[in-house]
Amino acid sequence: MKLKVYTVNSFAKTIEGGNPAGVVLDADSLSDESMKKIAGAIGFSETAFVMKSESAHFKVRFFTPEEEVELCGHATIATFYVLLSKGLIKPGVFLQETKAGILSVEVREDSSIMMEQNAPSFYEIVNRKEIADSLNINENEMIDILPVQVVSTGLRDILIPVKSIDILNSIKPNFEEVSQISSKYNTIGYHVFTFESLFGSNAHCRNFAPLYGIREEAATGTSNGALACYLYKYGNTKTKCDHQFVMEQGYSMKKPSEIIVELIVEGLEVIEVKVGGKVLNLSEIEVEI
């Protein structure tokens, strides 16, 4: 049996940029094993499976080539762009049921997509030396006034500040150690960033999630949502009124990506996180199942 899969590049800054995701519509009849097999055959970091929902407009499940994850930012962006492109929805606000909860997605008139993530949760401060050793860098190449910390807006990531783009680009991770440490802290992986940028963005990033079969990812919606909240919490914005962030990612992979994050703040507390951007390169492939 052949199954149609849509592919797009989410958060694309250029035609060759962004993070590719697969999208399967009308996936209600597929078993968990079939979805995992399809995700593995496509080979992207995540594939989204769209189903009917009794509590939202759509139910969406996300699979890496290795296993299911609760939420995926770039695959959510891809999903709603495909639904829009196929005339199944119009610009507006929709609810998606995920394993991370029921979250809203805004489809804007310019075809950009913004997804709601959870309000931030801040967890363990992580030992700097074990992180530095696993990335094959020195501790003094990390920004010492900022913590290495587990943060989540839906998925747990270890956020790691380094001093420059040169340091960031020089990183050659020990992927076995990164996987072990990710498992130890019950996280998806590492989101490494610097305040140096190429285009005046808030941060320039790389993301490593080998525990889930993703050595490096070109654009990571959930991680950058968490990063914006981290930057807001620790005062690394021009003022506490700065609630919109732009993150660069994927340049080390020659897949230039731009992720927009908007924080909704009451008092000084982040109560809502929106992450999104542009999508390019819609195409269709067939997978044998």
PDB file of C-alpha atoms in Angstrom:
ATOM      1  CA  MET A   1       0.000   0.000   0.000  1.00  0.00           C
ATOM      2  CA  LYS A   2       1.305   3.428  -0.980  1.00  0.00           C
ATOM      3  CA  LEU A   3       0.735   6.454   1.246  1.00  0.00           C
ATOM      4  CA  LYS A   4       0.989  10.114   0.226  1.00  0.00           C
ATOM      5  CA  VAL A   5       3.312  12.213   2.373  1.00  0.00           C
ATOM      6  CA  TYR A   6       3.697  15.982   2.046  1.00  0.00           C
ATOM      7  CA  THR A   7       7.114  17.474   2.716  1.00  0.00           C
ATOM      8  CA  VAL A   8       7.954  21.105   3.473  1.00  0.00           C
ATOM      9  CA  ASN A   9      10.772  23.152   4.996  1.00  0.00           C
ATOM     10  CA  SER A  10       9.643  24.988   8.119  1.00  0.00           C
ATOM     11  CA  PHE A  11      11.300  28.199   9.362  1.00  0.00           C
ATOM     12  CA  ALA A  12      13.055  28.601   6.013  1.00  0.00           C
ATOM     13  CA  LYS A  13      15.130  31.778   5.666  1.00  0.00           C
ATOM     14  CA  THR A  14      16.090  30.923   2.076  1.00  0.00           C
ATOM     15  CA  ILE A  15      14.855  28.488  -0.568  1.00  0.00           C
ATOM     16  CA  GLU A  16      17.437  25.896   0.522  1.00  0.00           C
ATOM     17  CA  GLY A  17      16.949  26.615   4.226  1.00  0.00           C
ATOM     18  CA  GLY A  18      14.621  25.523   6.989  1.00  0.00           C
ATOM     19  CA  ASN A  19      13.956  22.221   8.682  1.00  0.00           C
ATOM     20  CA  PRO A  20      12.223  19.547   6.570  1.00  0.00           C
ATOM     21  CA  ALA A  21       9.195  17.762   7.997  1.00  0.00           C
ATOM     22  CA  GLY A  22       6.818  15.160   6.683  1.00  0.00           C
ATOM     23  CA  VAL A  23       3.042  15.514   7.042  1.00  0.00           C
ATOM     24  CA  VAL A  24       0.523  12.693   6.652  1.00  0.00           C
ATOM     25  CA  LEU A  25      -3.155  13.692   6.475  1.00  0.00           C
ATOM     26  CA  ASP A  26      -6.081  11.408   7.432  1.00  0.00           C
ATOM     27  CA  ALA A  27      -3.819   9.219   9.551  1.00  0.00           C
ATOM     28  CA  ASP A  28      -6.527   7.796  11.858  1.00  0.00           C
ATOM     29  CA  SER A  29      -6.264   4.270  10.482  1.00  0.00           C
ATOM     30  CA  LEU A  30      -2.486   4.008  10.897  1.00  0.00           C
ATOM     31  CA  SER A  31      -1.028   1.977  13.754  1.00  0.00           C
ATOM     32  CA  ASP A  32       1.761   3.270  15.961  1.00  0.00           C
ATOM     33  CA  GLU A  33       4.128   0.838  14.273  1.00  0.00           C
ATOM     34  CA  SER A  34       3.103   2.076  10.825  1.00  0.00           C
ATOM     35  CA  MET A  35       3.654   5.705  11.811  1.00  0.00           C
ATOM     36  CA  LYS A  36       7.095   4.910  13.181  1.00  0.00           C
ATOM     37  CA  LYS A  37       7.925   2.974  10.006  1.00  0.00           C
ATOM     38  CA  ILE A  38       6.777   5.874   7.801  1.00  0.00           C
ATOM     39  CA  ALA A  39       8.814   8.381   9.820  1.00  0.00           C
ATOM     40  CA  GLY A  40      11.855   6.141   9.442  1.00  0.00           C
ATOM     41  CA  ALA A  41      11.327   5.767   5.693  1.00  0.00           C
ATOM     42  CA  ILE A  42      11.045   9.512   5.208  1.00  0.00           C
ATOM     43  CA  GLY A  43      14.121  10.051   7.363  1.00  0.00           C
ATOM     44  CA  PHE A  44      13.385  13.603   8.500  1.00  0.00           C
ATOM     45  CA  SER A  45      13.861  14.539  12.142  1.00  0.00           C
ATOM     46  CA  GLU A  46      10.070  14.515  12.607  1.00  0.00           C
ATOM     47  CA  THR A  47       6.939  13.528  10.698  1.00  0.00           C
ATOM     48  CA  ALA A  48       3.456  14.690  11.761  1.00  0.00           C
ATOM     49  CA  PHE A  49       0.329  12.533  11.514  1.00  0.00           C
ATOM     50  CA  VAL A  50      -2.989  14.393  11.390  1.00  0.00           C
ATOM     51  CA  MET A  51      -6.133  12.800  12.804  1.00  0.00           C
ATOM     52  CA  LYS A  52      -9.643  13.645  13.895  1.00  0.00           C
ATOM     53  CA  SER A  53     -10.071  15.043  17.405  1.00  0.00           C
ATOM     54  CA  GLU A  54     -13.030  15.205  19.763  1.00  0.00           C
ATOM     55  CA  SER A  55     -11.523  18.087  21.745  1.00  0.00           C
ATOM     56  CA  ALA A  56      -9.758  20.221  19.099  1.00  0.00           C
ATOM     57  CA  HIS A  57      -9.842  20.954  15.366  1.00  0.00           C
ATOM     58  CA  PHE A  58      -7.144  18.326  14.743  1.00  0.00           C
ATOM     59  CA  LYS A  59      -5.166  15.730  16.637  1.00  0.00           C
ATOM     60  CA  VAL A  60      -1.491  15.627  15.656  1.00  0.00           C
ATOM     61  CA  ARG A  61       1.072  12.997  16.622  1.00  0.00           C
ATOM     62  CA  PHE A  62       4.800  13.394  16.001  1.00  0.00           C
ATOM     63  CA  PHE A  63       7.339  10.664  15.275  1.00  0.00           C
ATOM     64  CA  THR A  64      11.111  10.823  14.872  1.00  0.00           C
ATOM     65  CA  PRO A  65      12.817   7.972  13.018  1.00  0.00           C
ATOM     66  CA  GLU A  66      13.322   6.400  16.459  1.00  0.00           C
ATOM     67  CA  GLU A  67      10.125   7.028  18.444  1.00  0.00           C
ATOM     68  CA  GLU A  68       7.141   9.257  19.196  1.00  0.00           C
ATOM     69  CA  VAL A  69       7.654  12.677  20.862  1.00  0.00           C
ATOM     70  CA  GLU A  70       5.012  14.740  22.620  1.00  0.00           C
ATOM     71  CA  LEU A  71       5.373  17.871  20.501  1.00  0.00           C
ATOM     72  CA  CYS A  72       7.363  19.219  17.568  1.00  0.00           C
ATOM     73  CA  GLY A  73       7.459  22.875  16.626  1.00  0.00           C
ATOM     74  CA  HIS A  74       8.662  22.701  13.050  1.00  0.00           C
ATOM     75  CA  ALA A  75       6.373  19.759  12.219  1.00  0.00           C
ATOM     76  CA  THR A  76       3.404  21.693  13.645  1.00  0.00           C
ATOM     77  CA  ILE A  77       4.276  24.648  11.414  1.00  0.00           C
ATOM     78  CA  ALA A  78       4.545  22.223   8.484  1.00  0.00           C
ATOM     79  CA  THR A  79       1.205  20.591   9.288  1.00  0.00           C
ATOM     80  CA  PHE A  80      -0.835  23.772   9.256  1.00  0.00           C
ATOM     81  CA  TYR A  81       0.920  25.080   6.158  1.00  0.00           C
ATOM     82  CA  VAL A  82      -0.054  21.873   4.331  1.00  0.00           C
ATOM     83  CA  LEU A  83      -3.650  22.152   5.581  1.00  0.00           C
ATOM     84  CA  LEU A  84      -3.740  25.767   4.363  1.00  0.00           C
ATOM     85  CA  SER A  85      -2.129  24.964   1.002  1.00  0.00           C
ATOM     86  CA  LYS A  86      -4.574  22.122   0.343  1.00  0.00           C
ATOM     87  CA  GLY A  87      -7.569  24.359   1.093  1.00  0.00           C
ATOM     88  CA  LEU A  88      -8.551  22.425   4.206  1.00  0.00           C
ATOM     89  CA  ILE A  89      -8.311  25.531   6.393  1.00  0.00           C
ATOM     90  CA  LYS A  90      -8.229  29.297   5.919  1.00  0.00           C
ATOM     91  CA  PRO A  91      -6.262  31.885   7.926  1.00  0.00           C
ATOM     92  CA  GLY A  92      -7.445  31.890  11.521  1.00  0.00           C
ATOM     93  CA  VAL A  93      -6.795  30.315  14.906  1.00  0.00           C
ATOM     94  CA  PHE A  94      -7.063  26.557  15.395  1.00  0.00           C
ATOM     95  CA  LEU A  95      -6.635  24.080  18.239  1.00  0.00           C
ATOM     96  CA  GLN A  96      -4.423  21.028  17.936  1.00  0.00           C
ATOM     97  CA  GLU A  97      -4.562  18.106  20.336  1.00  0.00           C
ATOM     98  CA  THR A  98      -1.053  16.841  21.133  1.00  0.00           C
ATOM     99  CA  LYS A  99       0.520  14.706  23.836  1.00  0.00           C
ATOM    100  CA  ALA A 100       1.815  17.982  25.317  1.00  0.00           C
ATOM    101  CA  GLY A 101      -1.759  19.278  25.633  1.00  0.00           C
ATOM    102  CA  ILE A 102      -4.265  21.187  23.512  1.00  0.00           C
ATOM    103  CA  LEU A 103      -2.436  24.104  21.929  1.00  0.00           C
ATOM    104  CA  SER A 104      -3.511  26.876  19.582  1.00  0.00           C
ATOM    105  CA  VAL A 105      -2.033  27.539  16.153  1.00  0.00           C
ATOM    106  CA  GLU A 106      -2.472  30.849  14.334  1.00  0.00           C
ATOM    107  CA  VAL A 107      -2.432  30.792  10.534  1.00  0.00           C
ATOM    108  CA  ARG A 108      -1.755  34.341   9.368  1.00  0.00           C
ATOM    109  CA  GLU A 109      -2.781  36.046   6.148  1.00  0.00           C
ATOM    110  CA  ASP A 110       0.823  36.043   4.868  1.00  0.00           C
ATOM    111  CA  SER A 111       0.851  32.204   5.257  1.00  0.00           C
ATOM    112  CA  SER A 112       3.209  32.337   8.229  1.00  0.00           C
ATOM    113  CA  ILE A 113       2.264  30.009  11.061  1.00  0.00           C
ATOM    114  CA  MET A 114       2.573  30.710  14.810  1.00  0.00           C
ATOM    115  CA  MET A 115       2.042  27.885  17.294  1.00  0.00           C
ATOM    116  CA  GLU A 116       1.295  28.139  20.990  1.00  0.00           C
ATOM    117  CA  GLN A 117       3.641  26.390  23.366  1.00  0.00           C
ATOM    118  CA  ASN A 118       3.323  25.880  27.088  1.00  0.00           C
ATOM    119  CA  ALA A 119       4.348  28.548  29.580  1.00  0.00           C
ATOM    120  CA  PRO A 120       7.997  27.904  30.505  1.00  0.00           C
ATOM    121  CA  SER A 121       9.161  25.529  33.211  1.00  0.00           C
ATOM    122  CA  PHE A 122      12.725  25.832  34.539  1.00  0.00           C
ATOM    123  CA  TYR A 123      14.371  22.691  35.883  1.00  0.00           C
ATOM    124  CA  GLU A 124      17.849  21.451  36.823  1.00  0.00           C
ATOM    125  CA  ILE A 125      21.018  23.496  36.571  1.00  0.00           C
ATOM    126  CA  VAL A 126      23.372  21.112  34.769  1.00  0.00           C
ATOM    127  CA  ASN A 127      27.046  20.503  35.495  1.00  0.00           C
ATOM    128  CA  ARG A 128      29.020  22.676  33.085  1.00  0.00           C
ATOM    129  CA  LYS A 129      32.065  20.417  32.848  1.00  0.00           C
ATOM    130  CA  GLU A 130      30.126  17.335  31.755  1.00  0.00           C
ATOM    131  CA  ILE A 131      28.379  19.394  29.079  1.00  0.00           C
ATOM    132  CA  ALA A 132      31.633  20.995  27.878  1.00  0.00           C
ATOM    133  CA  ASP A 133      33.380  17.612  27.764  1.00  0.00           C
ATOM    134  CA  SER A 134      30.540  16.071  25.722  1.00  0.00           C
ATOM    135  CA  LEU A 135      30.790  18.951  23.215  1.00  0.00           C
ATOM    136  CA  ASN A 136      34.610  18.798  23.081  1.00  0.00           C
ATOM    137  CA  ILE A 137      34.965  22.423  24.189  1.00  0.00           C
ATOM    138  CA  ASN A 138      36.463  24.072  27.267  1.00  0.00           C
ATOM    139  CA  GLU A 139      34.330  25.337  30.132  1.00  0.00           C
ATOM    140  CA  ASN A 140      35.807  28.820  29.644  1.00  0.00           C
ATOM    141  CA  GLU A 141      34.265  28.923  26.155  1.00  0.00           C
ATOM    142  CA  MET A 142      30.826  28.962  27.801  1.00  0.00           C
ATOM    143  CA  ILE A 143      29.239  32.163  29.153  1.00  0.00           C
ATOM    144  CA  ASP A 144      29.933  31.889  32.869  1.00  0.00           C
ATOM    145  CA  ILE A 145      27.280  34.327  34.129  1.00  0.00           C
ATOM    146  CA  LEU A 146      24.457  32.264  32.609  1.00  0.00           C
ATOM    147  CA  PRO A 147      23.383  28.799  33.779  1.00  0.00           C
ATOM    148  CA  VAL A 148      23.389  25.621  31.757  1.00  0.00           C
ATOM    149  CA  GLN A 149      19.807  24.644  32.485  1.00  0.00           C
ATOM    150  CA  VAL A 150      16.959  22.344  31.523  1.00  0.00           C
ATOM    151  CA  VAL A 151      14.017  24.443  30.271  1.00  0.00           C
ATOM    152  CA  SER A 152      10.745  23.370  28.667  1.00  0.00           C
ATOM    153  CA  THR A 153       7.856  24.954  26.811  1.00  0.00           C
ATOM    154  CA  GLY A 154       6.601  21.488  25.899  1.00  0.00           C
ATOM    155  CA  LEU A 155       9.796  19.457  25.577  1.00  0.00           C
ATOM    156  CA  ARG A 156      12.764  19.456  27.957  1.00  0.00           C
ATOM    157  CA  ASP A 157      16.038  20.745  26.479  1.00  0.00           C
ATOM    158  CA  ILE A 158      19.410  21.607  27.972  1.00  0.00           C
ATOM    159  CA  LEU A 159      20.193  25.245  27.078  1.00  0.00           C
ATOM    160  CA  ILE A 160      23.907  25.959  26.742  1.00  0.00           C
ATOM    161  CA  PRO A 161      25.349  29.491  26.253  1.00  0.00           C
ATOM    162  CA  VAL A 162      28.709  29.858  24.470  1.00  0.00           C
ATOM    163  CA  LYS A 163      30.721  32.999  23.835  1.00  0.00           C
ATOM    164  CA  SER A 164      30.905  33.256  20.027  1.00  0.00           C
ATOM    165  CA  ILE A 165      29.790  31.924  16.659  1.00  0.00           C
ATOM    166  CA  ASP A 166      33.321  30.627  16.088  1.00  0.00           C
ATOM    167  CA  ILE A 167      33.072  28.494  19.223  1.00  0.00           C
ATOM    168  CA  LEU A 168      29.580  27.355  18.259  1.00  0.00           C
ATOM    169  CA  ASN A 169      30.704  26.335  14.771  1.00  0.00           C
ATOM    170  CA  SER A 170      33.769  24.535  16.116  1.00  0.00           C
ATOM    171  CA  ILE A 171      31.701  22.146  18.233  1.00  0.00           C
ATOM    172  CA  LYS A 172      32.145  18.483  17.323  1.00  0.00           C
ATOM    173  CA  PRO A 173      29.957  16.628  19.827  1.00  0.00           C
ATOM    174  CA  ASN A 174      30.645  13.224  21.264  1.00  0.00           C
ATOM    175  CA  PHE A 175      27.186  12.005  20.312  1.00  0.00           C
ATOM    176  CA  GLU A 176      27.309   8.977  22.606  1.00  0.00           C
ATOM    177  CA  GLU A 177      28.005  11.233  25.601  1.00  0.00           C
ATOM    178  CA  VAL A 178      25.354  13.756  24.476  1.00  0.00           C
ATOM    179  CA  SER A 179      22.828  10.895  24.318  1.00  0.00           C
ATOM    180  CA  GLN A 180      23.807   9.624  27.768  1.00  0.00           C
ATOM    181  CA  ILE A 181      23.552  13.066  29.361  1.00  0.00           C
ATOM    182  CA  SER A 182      20.269  13.787  27.558  1.00  0.00           C
ATOM    183  CA  SER A 183      18.881  10.529  28.972  1.00  0.00           C
ATOM    184  CA  LYS A 184      20.261  11.293  32.438  1.00  0.00           C
ATOM    185  CA  TYR A 185      18.321  14.574  32.578  1.00  0.00           C
ATOM    186  CA  ASN A 186      15.258  13.226  30.731  1.00  0.00           C
ATOM    187  CA  THR A 187      15.722  15.754  27.921  1.00  0.00           C
ATOM    188  CA  ILE A 188      15.378  15.688  24.143  1.00  0.00           C
ATOM    189  CA  GLY A 189      18.875  17.085  23.643  1.00  0.00           C
ATOM    190  CA  TYR A 190      21.135  20.147  23.676  1.00  0.00           C
ATOM    191  CA  HIS A 191      20.284  23.631  22.381  1.00  0.00           C
ATOM    192  CA  VAL A 192      23.577  25.534  22.180  1.00  0.00           C
ATOM    193  CA  PHE A 193      23.515  29.271  21.461  1.00  0.00           C
ATOM    194  CA  THR A 194      25.531  32.465  21.329  1.00  0.00           C
ATOM    195  CA  PHE A 195      24.494  36.113  21.348  1.00  0.00           C
ATOM    196  CA  GLU A 196      26.657  36.778  18.294  1.00  0.00           C
ATOM    197  CA  SER A 197      24.527  36.663  15.155  1.00  0.00           C
ATOM    198  CA  LEU A 198      24.787  37.062  11.405  1.00  0.00           C
ATOM    199  CA  PHE A 199      21.680  39.196  10.874  1.00  0.00           C
ATOM    200  CA  GLY A 200      21.040  41.016  14.147  1.00  0.00           C
ATOM    201  CA  SER A 201      19.051  38.162  15.702  1.00  0.00           C
ATOM    202  CA  ASN A 202      18.793  37.570  19.436  1.00  0.00           C
ATOM    203  CA  ALA A 203      20.735  34.309  19.233  1.00  0.00           C
ATOM    204  CA  HIS A 204      22.546  32.013  16.809  1.00  0.00           C
ATOM    205  CA  CYS A 205      21.908  28.340  17.634  1.00  0.00           C
ATOM    206  CA  ARG A 206      22.753  24.713  17.029  1.00  0.00           C
ATOM    207  CA  ASN A 207      20.640  21.784  18.250  1.00  0.00           C
ATOM    208  CA  PHE A 208      21.770  18.208  18.948  1.00  0.00           C
ATOM    209  CA  ALA A 209      19.326  15.385  19.784  1.00  0.00           C
ATOM    210  CA  PRO A 210      21.146  12.094  19.034  1.00  0.00           C
ATOM    211  CA  LEU A 211      19.124  10.271  21.715  1.00  0.00           C
ATOM    212  CA  TYR A 212      16.165  10.609  19.325  1.00  0.00           C
ATOM    213  CA  GLY A 213      18.125   9.841  16.173  1.00  0.00           C
ATOM    214  CA  ILE A 214      18.766  13.509  15.325  1.00  0.00           C
ATOM    215  CA  ARG A 215      22.463  14.369  15.281  1.00  0.00           C
ATOM    216  CA  GLU A 216      21.758  17.991  14.391  1.00  0.00           C
ATOM    217  CA  GLU A 217      18.583  19.854  13.519  1.00  0.00           C
ATOM    218  CA  ALA A 218      18.302  22.913  11.266  1.00  0.00           C
ATOM    219  CA  ALA A 219      15.412  24.654  13.060  1.00  0.00           C
ATOM    220  CA  THR A 220      13.852  23.672  16.373  1.00  0.00           C
ATOM    221  CA  GLY A 221      10.618  25.354  17.406  1.00  0.00           C
ATOM    222  CA  THR A 222      10.274  23.976  20.926  1.00  0.00           C
ATOM    223  CA  SER A 223      13.926  24.607  21.830  1.00  0.00           C
ATOM    224  CA  ASN A 224      13.807  28.208  20.638  1.00  0.00           C
ATOM    225  CA  GLY A 225      10.566  28.792  22.531  1.00  0.00           C
ATOM    226  CA  ALA A 226      12.383  27.642  25.658  1.00  0.00           C
ATOM    227  CA  LEU A 227      15.410  29.774  24.759  1.00  0.00           C
ATOM    228  CA  ALA A 228      13.346  32.974  24.428  1.00  0.00           C
ATOM    229  CA  CYS A 229      11.908  32.361  27.899  1.00  0.00           C
ATOM    230  CA  TYR A 230      15.409  31.714  29.270  1.00  0.00           C
ATOM    231  CA  LEU A 231      16.689  34.969  27.746  1.00  0.00           C
ATOM    232  CA  TYR A 232      13.723  36.858  29.177  1.00  0.00           C
ATOM    233  CA  LYS A 233      14.164  35.320  32.653  1.00  0.00           C
ATOM    234  CA  TYR A 234      17.868  36.037  32.881  1.00  0.00           C
ATOM    235  CA  GLY A 235      17.597  39.598  31.584  1.00  0.00           C
ATOM    236  CA  ASN A 236      19.389  39.115  28.297  1.00  0.00           C
ATOM    237  CA  THR A 237      17.008  41.356  26.412  1.00  0.00           C
ATOM    238  CA  LYS A 238      17.394  45.072  25.855  1.00  0.00           C
ATOM    239  CA  THR A 239      14.559  45.714  28.313  1.00  0.00           C
ATOM    240  CA  LYS A 240      11.893  43.652  30.016  1.00  0.00           C
ATOM    241  CA  CYS A 241       9.534  45.053  27.349  1.00  0.00           C
ATOM    242  CA  ASP A 242      11.246  42.987  24.645  1.00  0.00           C
ATOM    243  CA  HIS A 243       8.778  40.183  24.079  1.00  0.00           C
ATOM    244  CA  GLN A 244       9.657  39.232  20.469  1.00  0.00           C
ATOM    245  CA  PHE A 245      12.767  37.260  19.613  1.00  0.00           C
ATOM    246  CA  VAL A 246      14.403  36.142  16.375  1.00  0.00           C
ATOM    247  CA  MET A 247      16.664  33.087  16.418  1.00  0.00           C
ATOM    248  CA  GLU A 248      19.094  31.944  13.714  1.00  0.00           C
ATOM    249  CA  GLN A 249      19.764  28.235  13.249  1.00  0.00           C
ATOM    250  CA  GLY A 250      20.841  25.775  10.581  1.00  0.00           C
ATOM    251  CA  TYR A 251      23.727  27.813   9.144  1.00  0.00           C
ATOM    252  CA  SER A 252      26.266  25.157  10.196  1.00  0.00           C
ATOM    253  CA  MET A 253      24.233  22.717   8.056  1.00  0.00           C
ATOM    254  CA  LYS A 254      23.870  25.133   5.115  1.00  0.00           C
ATOM    255  CA  LYS A 255      20.114  25.262   5.853  1.00  0.00           C
ATOM    256  CA  PRO A 256      19.548  28.880   6.906  1.00  0.00           C
ATOM    257  CA  SER A 257      16.574  29.124   9.229  1.00  0.00           C
ATOM    258  CA  GLU A 258      14.789  31.893  11.119  1.00  0.00           C
ATOM    259  CA  ILE A 259      12.517  31.190  14.074  1.00  0.00           C
ATOM    260  CA  ILE A 260      10.240  33.900  15.505  1.00  0.00           C
ATOM    261  CA  VAL A 261       9.215  33.708  19.171  1.00  0.00           C
ATOM    262  CA  GLU A 262       6.595  35.954  20.778  1.00  0.00           C
ATOM    263  CA  LEU A 263       6.110  35.991  24.545  1.00  0.00           C
ATOM    264  CA  ILE A 264       2.883  37.091  26.179  1.00  0.00           C
ATOM    265  CA  VAL A 265       3.767  38.584  29.569  1.00  0.00           C
ATOM    266  CA  GLU A 266       1.655  39.605  32.550  1.00  0.00           C
ATOM    267  CA  GLY A 267       3.592  41.601  35.110  1.00  0.00           C
ATOM    268  CA  LEU A 268       7.003  40.024  34.654  1.00  0.00           C
ATOM    269  CA  GLU A 269       5.721  36.479  34.155  1.00  0.00           C
ATOM    270  CA  VAL A 270       5.589  34.713  30.781  1.00  0.00           C
ATOM    271  CA  ILE A 271       2.080  33.273  30.488  1.00  0.00           C
ATOM    272  CA  GLU A 272       2.097  32.282  26.808  1.00  0.00           C
ATOM    273  CA  VAL A 273       4.680  31.415  24.173  1.00  0.00           C
ATOM    274  CA  LYS A 274       4.169  31.557  20.401  1.00  0.00           C
ATOM    275  CA  VAL A 275       6.718  30.191  17.949  1.00  0.00           C
ATOM    276  CA  GLY A 276       6.594  30.336  14.184  1.00  0.00           C
ATOM    277  CA  GLY A 277       7.897  31.452  10.854  1.00  0.00           C
ATOM    278  CA  LYS A 278       7.721  30.885   7.127  1.00  0.00           C
ATOM    279  CA  VAL A 279       7.443  27.652   5.157  1.00  0.00           C
ATOM    280  CA  LEU A 280       8.869  26.838   1.704  1.00  0.00           C
ATOM    281  CA  ASN A 281       9.236  23.910  -0.717  1.00  0.00           C
ATOM    282  CA  LEU A 282       5.934  22.047  -0.496  1.00  0.00           C
ATOM    283  CA  SER A 283       6.123  18.737  -2.365  1.00  0.00           C
ATOM    284  CA  GLU A 284       4.614  15.243  -2.315  1.00  0.00           C
ATOM    285  CA  ILE A 285       6.197  11.814  -2.091  1.00  0.00           C
ATOM    286  CA  GLU A 286       4.828   8.285  -1.802  1.00  0.00           C
ATOM    287  CA  VAL A 287       5.887   5.821   0.883  1.00  0.00           C
ATOM    288  CA  GLU A 288       5.236   2.081   0.736  1.00  0.00           C
ATOM    289  CA  ILE A 289       3.744   0.684   3.951  1.00  0.00           C
TER     290      ILE A 289
END
